[in-house]
């Protein structure tokens, strides 16, 4: 009899949960993706010249972005979208961003600049940008992002043809720095998240979050929910939940490509992922009452999936430690890890292959499949530990309150688009 069975009643059930939950969820994401491709991914090509395009405000919050903002602006100015205004919001940067924006406003009268002298977070910057905008439709963009020429058309086209209750359309972030192991693993990961999870959630009718990198909003919908939450560390997740609880619809547009930079250091990835995990948990803690409201039942499955995933992370860590501590022999540990790891990695690789194959329609990513092997073997474990580490921060943040601020993650060691 193994020691853990004696010490912990129900250990076997917990270990079974650790194995079967990700296995079943992989099947779920694969099935949802295939259903989406079969029935939803059939939007015809839009003839841009036949549409009377409305005014759009591009909002770009900046905090210490002196290395990237000029490149982002250059591509925004080069967009041929016929009716646009560009608003840059300096969120109290401490580097040279403020001076760069002053220079930009002198050289480009069509660009409006808002200078804040105290850093109060991205949500606060977006608030001010929305109040300053003249348009009904907003496209919010990270300051390291380069928007594809057709992306604004595809995003706004949804608002013109999908009904008045459409509140937001999230685009398709693509990674442009692809020269290191970490950036290539993230490339595979992004395809998995976007390719599998977001498509499946669209089948369910609700999504966990829009992409903060690039997303279009109907201003009326934002005003209806009180704009972004200034006290939430991930404003994109928080506003997604507010919109959907007020029954505003959110759609995903894979043709709206946006090229972004990702961290290429372990420290940078760690900081970014802890913030993401903390933000998701903050939203879960704030919106727990959705489970008490029958009219919110369509979002229950997304909510419960997030909580079960969080609990799974704790369970995985606990089971792993117990196996290491109580194993009778190294062979016991080796057998358990070999069997479970092989099964889960195999299923994960199938999911990643399908996701990359689908995404290759928009971006040639299939050739990066070889890097997928690193994702479940290493990166997955790191993300699990991140979830556990972020939980106390989420609770502390909810208790503390106030403006949620954070430093920009590292933007990669190289910034070349492959």
mmCIF file with all atom_site columns, N, CA, C and O in Angstrom, residues 68-80 84 86 88 104 108 111 143 145-147 149:
data_model
loop_
_atom_site.group_PDB
_atom_site.id
_atom_site.type_symbol
_atom_site.label_atom_id
_atom_site.label_alt_id
_atom_site.label_comp_id
_atom_site.label_asym_id
_atom_site.label_entity_id
_atom_site.label_seq_id
_atom_site.pdbx_PDB_ins_code
_atom_site.Cartn_x
_atom_site.Cartn_y
_atom_site.Cartn_z
_atom_site.occupancy
_atom_site.B_iso_or_equiv
_atom_site.pdbx_formal_charge
_atom_site.auth_seq_id
_atom_site.auth_comp_id
_atom_site.auth_asym_id
_atom_site.auth_atom_id
_atom_site.pdbx_PDB_model_num
ATOM 1  N N  . UNK A 1 68  ? 8.928   51.382 -28.649 1.00 0.00 ? 68  UNK A N  1
ATOM 2  C CA . UNK A 1 68  ? 7.965   50.782 -29.584 1.00 0.00 ? 68  UNK A CA 1
ATOM 3  C C  . UNK A 1 68  ? 6.920   51.737 -30.142 1.00 0.00 ? 68  UNK A C  1
ATOM 4  O O  . UNK A 1 68  ? 6.354   51.475 -31.197 1.00 0.00 ? 68  UNK A O  1
ATOM 5  N N  . UNK A 1 69  ? 6.616   52.817 -29.448 1.00 0.00 ? 69  UNK A N  1
ATOM 6  C CA . UNK A 1 69  ? 5.440   53.609 -29.808 1.00 0.00 ? 69  UNK A CA 1
ATOM 7  C C  . UNK A 1 69  ? 5.555   54.247 -31.195 1.00 0.00 ? 69  UNK A C  1
ATOM 8  O O  . UNK A 1 69  ? 4.563   54.369 -31.917 1.00 0.00 ? 69  UNK A O  1
ATOM 9  N N  . UNK A 1 70  ? 6.758   54.671 -31.570 1.00 0.00 ? 70  UNK A N  1
ATOM 10 C CA . UNK A 1 70  ? 6.891   55.301 -32.885 1.00 0.00 ? 70  UNK A CA 1
ATOM 11 C C  . UNK A 1 70  ? 6.595   54.318 -34.016 1.00 0.00 ? 70  UNK A C  1
ATOM 12 O O  . UNK A 1 70  ? 5.967   54.675 -35.016 1.00 0.00 ? 70  UNK A O  1
ATOM 13 N N  . UNK A 1 71  ? 7.052   53.090 -33.858 1.00 0.00 ? 71  UNK A N  1
ATOM 14 C CA . UNK A 1 71  ? 6.782   52.075 -34.884 1.00 0.00 ? 71  UNK A CA 1
ATOM 15 C C  . UNK A 1 71  ? 5.287   51.770 -34.963 1.00 0.00 ? 71  UNK A C  1
ATOM 16 O O  . UNK A 1 71  ? 4.715   51.650 -36.052 1.00 0.00 ? 71  UNK A O  1
ATOM 17 N N  . UNK A 1 72  ? 4.649   51.654 -33.806 1.00 0.00 ? 72  UNK A N  1
ATOM 18 C CA . UNK A 1 72  ? 3.201   51.394 -33.792 1.00 0.00 ? 72  UNK A CA 1
ATOM 19 C C  . UNK A 1 72  ? 2.441   52.531 -34.470 1.00 0.00 ? 72  UNK A C  1
ATOM 20 O O  . UNK A 1 72  ? 1.534   52.300 -35.288 1.00 0.00 ? 72  UNK A O  1
ATOM 21 N N  . UNK A 1 73  ? 2.821   53.776 -34.153 1.00 0.00 ? 73  UNK A N  1
ATOM 22 C CA . UNK A 1 73  ? 2.140   54.923 -34.752 1.00 0.00 ? 73  UNK A CA 1
ATOM 23 C C  . UNK A 1 73  ? 2.362   54.972 -36.262 1.00 0.00 ? 73  UNK A C  1
ATOM 24 O O  . UNK A 1 73  ? 1.440   55.286 -37.016 1.00 0.00 ? 73  UNK A O  1
ATOM 25 N N  . UNK A 1 74  ? 3.584   54.690 -36.686 1.00 0.00 ? 74  UNK A N  1
ATOM 26 C CA . UNK A 1 74  ? 3.875   54.726 -38.123 1.00 0.00 ? 74  UNK A CA 1
ATOM 27 C C  . UNK A 1 74  ? 2.918   53.817 -38.900 1.00 0.00 ? 74  UNK A C  1
ATOM 28 O O  . UNK A 1 74  ? 2.395   54.197 -39.954 1.00 0.00 ? 74  UNK A O  1
ATOM 29 N N  . UNK A 1 75  ? 2.676   52.639 -38.369 1.00 0.00 ? 75  UNK A N  1
ATOM 30 C CA . UNK A 1 75  ? 1.777   51.711 -39.057 1.00 0.00 ? 75  UNK A CA 1
ATOM 31 C C  . UNK A 1 75  ? 0.316   52.145 -38.939 1.00 0.00 ? 75  UNK A C  1
ATOM 32 O O  . UNK A 1 75  ? -0.484  51.900 -39.852 1.00 0.00 ? 75  UNK A O  1
ATOM 33 N N  . UNK A 1 76  ? -0.038  52.773 -37.832 1.00 0.00 ? 76  UNK A N  1
ATOM 34 C CA . UNK A 1 76  ? -1.413  53.282 -37.717 1.00 0.00 ? 76  UNK A CA 1
ATOM 35 C C  . UNK A 1 76  ? -1.667  54.388 -38.743 1.00 0.00 ? 76  UNK A C  1
ATOM 36 O O  . UNK A 1 76  ? -2.714  54.435 -39.387 1.00 0.00 ? 76  UNK A O  1
ATOM 37 N N  . UNK A 1 77  ? -0.696  55.289 -38.884 1.00 0.00 ? 77  UNK A N  1
ATOM 38 C CA . UNK A 1 77  ? -0.848  56.381 -39.857 1.00 0.00 ? 77  UNK A CA 1
ATOM 39 C C  . UNK A 1 77  ? -0.928  55.835 -41.284 1.00 0.00 ? 77  UNK A C  1
ATOM 40 O O  . UNK A 1 77  ? -1.575  56.439 -42.151 1.00 0.00 ? 77  UNK A O  1
ATOM 41 N N  . UNK A 1 78  ? -0.271  54.698 -41.519 1.00 0.00 ? 78  UNK A N  1
ATOM 42 C CA . UNK A 1 78  ? -0.248  54.135 -42.866 1.00 0.00 ? 78  UNK A CA 1
ATOM 43 C C  . UNK A 1 78  ? -1.509  53.347 -43.211 1.00 0.00 ? 78  UNK A C  1
ATOM 44 O O  . UNK A 1 78  ? -1.694  52.955 -44.375 1.00 0.00 ? 78  UNK A O  1
ATOM 45 N N  . UNK A 1 79  ? -2.382  53.113 -42.223 1.00 0.00 ? 79  UNK A N  1
ATOM 46 C CA . UNK A 1 79  ? -3.622  52.389 -42.526 1.00 0.00 ? 79  UNK A CA 1
ATOM 47 C C  . UNK A 1 79  ? -4.469  53.183 -43.517 1.00 0.00 ? 79  UNK A C  1
ATOM 48 O O  . UNK A 1 79  ? -4.607  54.405 -43.386 1.00 0.00 ? 79  UNK A O  1
ATOM 49 N N  . UNK A 1 80  ? -5.057  52.495 -44.469 1.00 0.00 ? 80  UNK A N  1
ATOM 50 C CA . UNK A 1 80  ? -5.890  53.205 -45.458 1.00 0.00 ? 80  UNK A CA 1
ATOM 51 C C  . UNK A 1 80  ? -7.363  53.243 -45.056 1.00 0.00 ? 80  UNK A C  1
ATOM 52 O O  . UNK A 1 80  ? -8.219  53.609 -45.874 1.00 0.00 ? 80  UNK A O  1
ATOM 53 N N  . UNK A 1 84  ? -10.598 57.922 -39.612 1.00 0.00 ? 84  UNK A N  1
ATOM 54 C CA . UNK A 1 84  ? -10.005 57.508 -38.335 1.00 0.00 ? 84  UNK A CA 1
ATOM 55 C C  . UNK A 1 84  ? -9.404  58.694 -37.595 1.00 0.00 ? 84  UNK A C  1
ATOM 56 O O  . UNK A 1 84  ? -9.038  59.710 -38.195 1.00 0.00 ? 84  UNK A O  1
ATOM 57 N N  . UNK A 1 86  ? -6.537  59.093 -34.195 1.00 0.00 ? 86  UNK A N  1
ATOM 58 C CA . UNK A 1 86  ? -5.593  58.336 -33.369 1.00 0.00 ? 86  UNK A CA 1
ATOM 59 C C  . UNK A 1 86  ? -5.357  59.108 -32.079 1.00 0.00 ? 86  UNK A C  1
ATOM 60 O O  . UNK A 1 86  ? -5.030  60.301 -32.117 1.00 0.00 ? 86  UNK A O  1
ATOM 61 N N  . UNK A 1 88  ? -3.229  58.897 -28.547 1.00 0.00 ? 88  UNK A N  1
ATOM 62 C CA . UNK A 1 88  ? -2.177  58.265 -27.743 1.00 0.00 ? 88  UNK A CA 1
ATOM 63 C C  . UNK A 1 88  ? -2.282  58.799 -26.320 1.00 0.00 ? 88  UNK A C  1
ATOM 64 O O  . UNK A 1 88  ? -2.377  60.016 -26.118 1.00 0.00 ? 88  UNK A O  1
ATOM 65 N N  . UNK A 1 104 ? 5.633   63.820 -31.599 1.00 0.00 ? 104 UNK A N  1
ATOM 66 C CA . UNK A 1 104 ? 4.631   63.271 -32.519 1.00 0.00 ? 104 UNK A CA 1
ATOM 67 C C  . UNK A 1 104 ? 3.489   64.262 -32.721 1.00 0.00 ? 104 UNK A C  1
ATOM 68 O O  . UNK A 1 104 ? 3.033   64.495 -33.854 1.00 0.00 ? 104 UNK A O  1
ATOM 69 N N  . UNK A 1 108 ? 2.501   65.528 -36.341 1.00 0.00 ? 108 UNK A N  1
ATOM 70 C CA . UNK A 1 108 ? 1.304   64.891 -36.898 1.00 0.00 ? 108 UNK A CA 1
ATOM 71 C C  . UNK A 1 108 ? 0.057   65.497 -36.247 1.00 0.00 ? 108 UNK A C  1
ATOM 72 O O  . UNK A 1 108 ? -0.447  64.976 -35.244 1.00 0.00 ? 108 UNK A O  1
ATOM 73 N N  . UNK A 1 111 ? -2.880  63.419 -35.049 1.00 0.00 ? 111 UNK A N  1
ATOM 74 C CA . UNK A 1 111 ? -2.757  62.554 -33.871 1.00 0.00 ? 111 UNK A CA 1
ATOM 75 C C  . UNK A 1 111 ? -2.985  63.381 -32.621 1.00 0.00 ? 111 UNK A C  1
ATOM 76 O O  . UNK A 1 111 ? -2.378  64.438 -32.435 1.00 0.00 ? 111 UNK A O  1
ATOM 77 N N  . UNK A 1 143 ? 0.710   49.286 -27.229 1.00 0.00 ? 143 UNK A N  1
ATOM 78 C CA . UNK A 1 143 ? 1.669   50.210 -27.838 1.00 0.00 ? 143 UNK A CA 1
ATOM 79 C C  . UNK A 1 143 ? 2.838   49.513 -28.517 1.00 0.00 ? 143 UNK A C  1
ATOM 80 O O  . UNK A 1 143 ? 3.703   50.175 -29.087 1.00 0.00 ? 143 UNK A O  1
ATOM 81 N N  . UNK A 1 145 ? 2.051   46.978 -30.696 1.00 0.00 ? 145 UNK A N  1
ATOM 82 C CA . UNK A 1 145 ? 1.329   46.184 -31.691 1.00 0.00 ? 145 UNK A CA 1
ATOM 83 C C  . UNK A 1 145 ? 1.315   46.878 -33.052 1.00 0.00 ? 145 UNK A C  1
ATOM 84 O O  . UNK A 1 145 ? 1.220   48.102 -33.145 1.00 0.00 ? 145 UNK A O  1
ATOM 85 N N  . UNK A 1 146 ? 1.374   46.079 -34.082 1.00 0.00 ? 146 UNK A N  1
ATOM 86 C CA . UNK A 1 146 ? 1.278   46.588 -35.455 1.00 0.00 ? 146 UNK A CA 1
ATOM 87 C C  . UNK A 1 146 ? 0.041   45.979 -36.086 1.00 0.00 ? 146 UNK A C  1
ATOM 88 O O  . UNK A 1 146 ? -0.063  44.761 -36.249 1.00 0.00 ? 146 UNK A O  1
ATOM 89 N N  . UNK A 1 147 ? -0.889  46.847 -36.426 1.00 0.00 ? 147 UNK A N  1
ATOM 90 C CA . UNK A 1 147 ? -2.175  46.384 -36.948 1.00 0.00 ? 147 UNK A CA 1
ATOM 91 C C  . UNK A 1 147 ? -2.069  46.088 -38.443 1.00 0.00 ? 147 UNK A C  1
ATOM 92 O O  . UNK A 1 147 ? -1.519  46.887 -39.204 1.00 0.00 ? 147 UNK A O  1
ATOM 93 N N  . UNK A 1 149 ? -3.212  45.792 -42.264 1.00 0.00 ? 149 UNK A N  1
ATOM 94 C CA . UNK A 1 149 ? -3.941  46.771 -43.083 1.00 0.00 ? 149 UNK A CA 1
ATOM 95 C C  . UNK A 1 149 ? -5.452  46.490 -43.141 1.00 0.00 ? 149 UNK A C  1
ATOM 96 O O  . UNK A 1 149 ? -6.265  47.413 -43.099 1.00 0.00 ? 149 UNK A O  1
#
